[in-house]
Coordinates of C-alpha atoms in Angstrom, one line a residue:
Chain A
X174 CA -4.9 -17.0 -8.4
X175 CA -4.3 -13.9 -10.5
X176 CA -5.1 -11.4 -7.8
X177 CA -4.6 -7.8 -9.0
X178 CA -3.3 -7.6 -12.6
X179 CA -1.8 -4.4 -14.0
X180 CA -1.0 -3.7 -17.7
X181 CA 1.3 -2.6 -19.1
X182 CA 4.3 -3.2 -16.9
X183 CA 6.4 -0.5 -18.6
X184 CA 5.4 2.4 -20.8
X185 CA 7.2 5.4 -22.3
X186 CA 5.1 8.4 -23.5
X187 CA 5.8 11.7 -25.0
X188 CA 4.5 14.9 -23.3
X189 CA 0.9 15.5 -24.3
X190 CA 0.0 11.9 -25.2
X191 CA -2.8 10.2 -23.5
X192 CA -3.0 6.6 -22.3
X193 CA -4.9 4.2 -20.0
X194 CA -3.4 2.1 -17.3
X195 CA -5.4 -1.1 -16.8
X196 CA -6.2 -2.7 -13.5
X197 CA -8.2 -5.9 -13.0
X198 CA -8.9 -8.0 -10.0
X199 CA -10.6 -11.4 -9.8
X200 CA -11.3 -11.5 -6.1
X201 CA -14.7 -9.7 -6.3
X202 CA -13.4 -6.9 -4.1
X203 CA -15.6 -3.8 -3.9
X204 CA -12.9 -1.3 -3.1
X205 CA -10.1 -0.4 -5.6
X206 CA -7.5 2.3 -5.6
X207 CA -4.7 3.8 -7.6
X208 CA -1.5 5.0 -6.1
X209 CA 1.6 6.6 -7.5
X210 CA 5.1 6.2 -6.0
X211 CA 7.9 8.6 -6.9
X212 CA 11.6 7.7 -6.3
X213 CA 12.4 7.5 -2.6
X214 CA 8.9 8.4 -1.5
X215 CA 5.9 6.5 -0.1
X216 CA 2.7 5.8 -2.0
X217 CA 0.2 8.6 -2.6
X218 CA -3.4 8.0 -3.4
X219 CA -4.7 9.2 -6.7
X220 CA -8.3 8.0 -7.0
X221 CA -10.3 5.3 -5.4
X222 CA -13.6 3.5 -5.8
X223 CA -16.0 2.0 -3.3
X224 CA -18.0 0.1 -5.9
X225 CA -19.1 0.0 -9.5
X226 CA -20.2 3.5 -10.6
X227 CA -18.7 5.2 -7.6
X228 CA -15.3 7.0 -7.6
X229 CA -13.6 9.7 -5.5
X230 CA -10.5 11.7 -5.5
X231 CA -7.5 10.9 -3.4
X232 CA -4.5 13.0 -2.4
X233 CA -3.1 13.8 -5.9
X234 CA -5.9 13.5 -8.5
X235 CA -5.0 16.3 -10.9
X236 CA -4.2 15.1 -14.4
X237 CA -5.9 11.7 -14.0
X238 CA -9.4 10.3 -14.6
X239 CA -11.0 7.1 -13.5
X240 CA -14.2 5.2 -14.0
X241 CA -15.6 2.0 -12.5
X242 CA -18.1 0.3 -14.8
X243 CA -17.6 -3.2 -13.5
X244 CA -16.5 -4.6 -10.1
X245 CA -13.4 -6.2 -11.8
X246 CA -11.9 -3.3 -13.6
X247 CA -10.6 0.1 -12.6
X248 CA -8.7 1.9 -15.4
X249 CA -6.6 5.0 -14.8
X250 CA -6.5 7.6 -17.7
X251 CA -3.8 10.1 -18.2
X252 CA -5.4 12.8 -20.4
X253 CA -2.4 14.8 -21.4
X254 CA 0.8 13.3 -20.1
X255 CA 3.4 15.5 -18.4
X256 CA 6.9 14.8 -17.2
X257 CA 5.7 15.3 -13.6
X258 CA 3.6 12.1 -14.0
X259 CA 6.7 10.0 -14.5
X260 CA 6.2 7.5 -11.7
X261 CA 5.4 3.9 -10.7
X262 CA 1.7 3.3 -10.5
X263 CA 0.1 0.7 -8.2
X264 CA -3.4 -0.5 -8.2
X265 CA -4.9 -2.1 -5.1
X266 CA -8.2 -3.8 -4.1
X267 CA -9.8 -4.9 -0.8
X268 CA -13.1 -6.4 0.3
X269 CA -14.0 -3.4 2.4
X270 CA -14.9 -5.4 5.5
X271 CA -13.4 -4.2 8.7
X272 CA -9.9 -5.3 9.1
X273 CA -9.4 -6.4 5.6
X274 CA -6.1 -6.2 3.9
X275 CA -5.3 -4.5 0.6
X276 CA -3.9 -6.5 -2.3
X277 CA -1.5 -4.7 -4.7
X278 CA -0.6 -5.3 -8.3
X279 CA 3.0 -5.4 -9.5
X280 CA 2.9 -1.8 -10.8
X281 CA 3.2 0.1 -14.1
X282 CA 6.5 2.0 -14.6
X283 CA 5.6 5.0 -16.6
X284 CA 8.1 7.5 -18.1
X285 CA 7.0 10.7 -19.8
X286 CA 9.6 12.3 -22.0
Chain B
X61 CA -6.7 8.3 10.2
X62 CA -4.1 8.5 13.0
X63 CA -0.6 9.5 12.2
X64 CA 2.3 7.1 12.7
X65 CA 5.9 7.6 13.5
X66 CA 8.6 5.0 12.6
X67 CA 12.4 5.1 12.6
X68 CA 13.9 5.9 9.3
X69 CA 16.1 2.8 9.2
X70 CA 17.1 -0.3 11.1
X71 CA 19.7 -3.1 10.8
X72 CA 19.3 -6.7 11.7
X73 CA 21.6 -9.8 11.5
X74 CA 20.4 -12.7 9.5
X75 CA 18.7 -15.3 11.7
X76 CA 18.0 -12.9 14.5
X77 CA 14.6 -11.3 15.4
X78 CA 13.8 -8.0 13.8
X79 CA 11.7 -5.7 16.0
X80 CA 10.2 -2.7 14.2
X81 CA 8.5 -0.1 16.4
X82 CA 5.7 2.2 15.5
X83 CA 4.1 5.0 17.5
X84 CA 0.5 5.9 16.9
X85 CA -0.4 8.0 20.0
X86 CA -3.6 9.5 18.5
X87 CA -5.1 6.2 17.5
X88 CA -8.8 5.9 18.2
X89 CA -10.8 2.9 19.3
X90 CA -12.0 1.7 15.9
X91 CA -8.7 2.0 14.1
X92 CA -6.7 -1.0 13.1
X93 CA -2.9 -1.2 12.9
X94 CA -1.6 -2.6 9.6
X95 CA 1.9 -3.5 8.5
X96 CA 2.9 -3.7 4.9
X97 CA 6.3 -4.0 3.3
X98 CA 7.7 -3.2 -0.1
X99 CA 10.7 -5.1 -1.4
X100 CA 12.7 -3.1 -3.9
X101 CA 10.1 -1.7 -6.4
X102 CA 7.5 -4.4 -6.1
X103 CA 4.0 -3.7 -5.0
X104 CA 3.4 -3.4 -1.2
X105 CA 2.8 -6.7 0.5
X106 CA 0.4 -7.1 3.4
X107 CA 2.1 -8.6 6.5
X108 CA -0.3 -8.5 9.4
X109 CA -2.9 -6.3 11.2
X110 CA -4.5 -6.0 14.6
X111 CA -7.0 -4.0 16.6
X112 CA -6.3 -4.6 20.3
X113 CA -4.9 -8.1 20.8
X114 CA -1.5 -9.3 19.7
X115 CA -1.5 -11.2 16.5
X116 CA 0.7 -13.8 14.8
X117 CA 0.7 -15.3 11.4
X118 CA 3.2 -17.3 9.3
X119 CA 5.2 -14.1 8.5
X120 CA 5.3 -12.1 11.7
X121 CA 3.9 -11.2 15.1
X122 CA 2.3 -7.9 16.0
X123 CA 2.5 -6.7 19.6
X124 CA 0.2 -3.8 20.5
X125 CA 0.6 -2.0 23.8
X126 CA -2.3 -2.0 26.2
X127 CA -3.0 1.7 25.6
X128 CA -2.7 1.1 21.8
X129 CA -0.4 4.0 21.4
X130 CA 2.4 2.0 20.0
X131 CA 3.1 -1.4 18.4
X132 CA 6.0 -3.6 17.3
X133 CA 6.3 -5.8 14.3
X134 CA 8.4 -8.8 15.0
X135 CA 10.1 -10.9 12.3
X136 CA 11.2 -13.9 14.4
X137 CA 14.1 -15.1 12.2
X138 CA 15.0 -12.4 9.7
X139 CA 16.5 -13.5 6.3
X140 CA 18.2 -11.5 3.6
X141 CA 14.9 -11.6 1.7
X142 CA 13.3 -9.6 4.5
X143 CA 15.3 -6.5 3.5
X144 CA 12.6 -4.0 2.6
X145 CA 10.7 -0.9 3.5
X146 CA 8.2 -1.6 6.3
X147 CA 5.1 0.6 6.6
X148 CA 3.0 0.9 9.7
X149 CA -0.5 2.3 8.9
X150 CA -3.4 3.1 11.1
X151 CA -6.7 3.1 9.4
X152 CA -10.4 3.3 10.2
X153 CA -13.1 1.3 8.6
X154 CA -16.1 2.5 6.6
X155 CA -15.7 4.2 3.3
X156 CA -12.0 4.8 3.9
X157 CA -11.3 1.1 3.4
X158 CA -9.9 1.9 0.0
X159 CA -7.6 4.6 1.2
X160 CA -4.2 3.8 2.8
X161 CA -1.9 6.7 3.9
X162 CA 1.7 5.6 3.5
X163 CA 4.4 7.4 5.4
X164 CA 8.1 7.1 4.8
X165 CA 8.3 3.7 6.5
X166 CA 11.4 2.0 8.0
X167 CA 14.1 0.7 5.8
X168 CA 15.1 -2.7 7.3
X169 CA 18.4 -4.0 6.1
X170 CA 19.2 -7.6 7.1
X171 CA 23.0 -8.4 7.1
X172 CA 24.6 -11.8 6.6

């Protein structure tokens, strides 16, 4: 079982560049989320989606865009990368049923120079 | 979602039980208690969850007090590979399913 797959695993960008972090899940989960984790800190929610075509902002949405055209995919776009966005990014999915657990990907380690 | 309070760090000897406490005194009746852990810089891993009753699975046991204001995660025979940050999260259902609020968690160090 693939579960939640994130690509790339590592990326280095220059300030001002744009890129898309990919996230795909093969469990037919309705709910998907993006988190960032800075060194020594817990995870913070960036954006989430409760189904195809529906997205909403989390705790730290500025500088990021998302879309959800299919159930399987939930890409995260950095429009103009800034050093403050250097972080580890995790994607997660869940069924949405009461008491369901979230499944996380292995993360994308992003450095902005 | 209810706020949780966990100790910053704990130690445990290999082979002994690790008991990780969590306070969630403002929990409401429809909120579940979840435990996740994060080993080094990997993605968080789901451990166990419960609503009212104690729960057990192949990884751990979850003990929830009768008033639901606190809980304890028990790793019955801790190994070195259980060294990780453990997060206790209280969460409602509905459209917040996709949102988990992570605190600082408890750093569990298992010693040989």
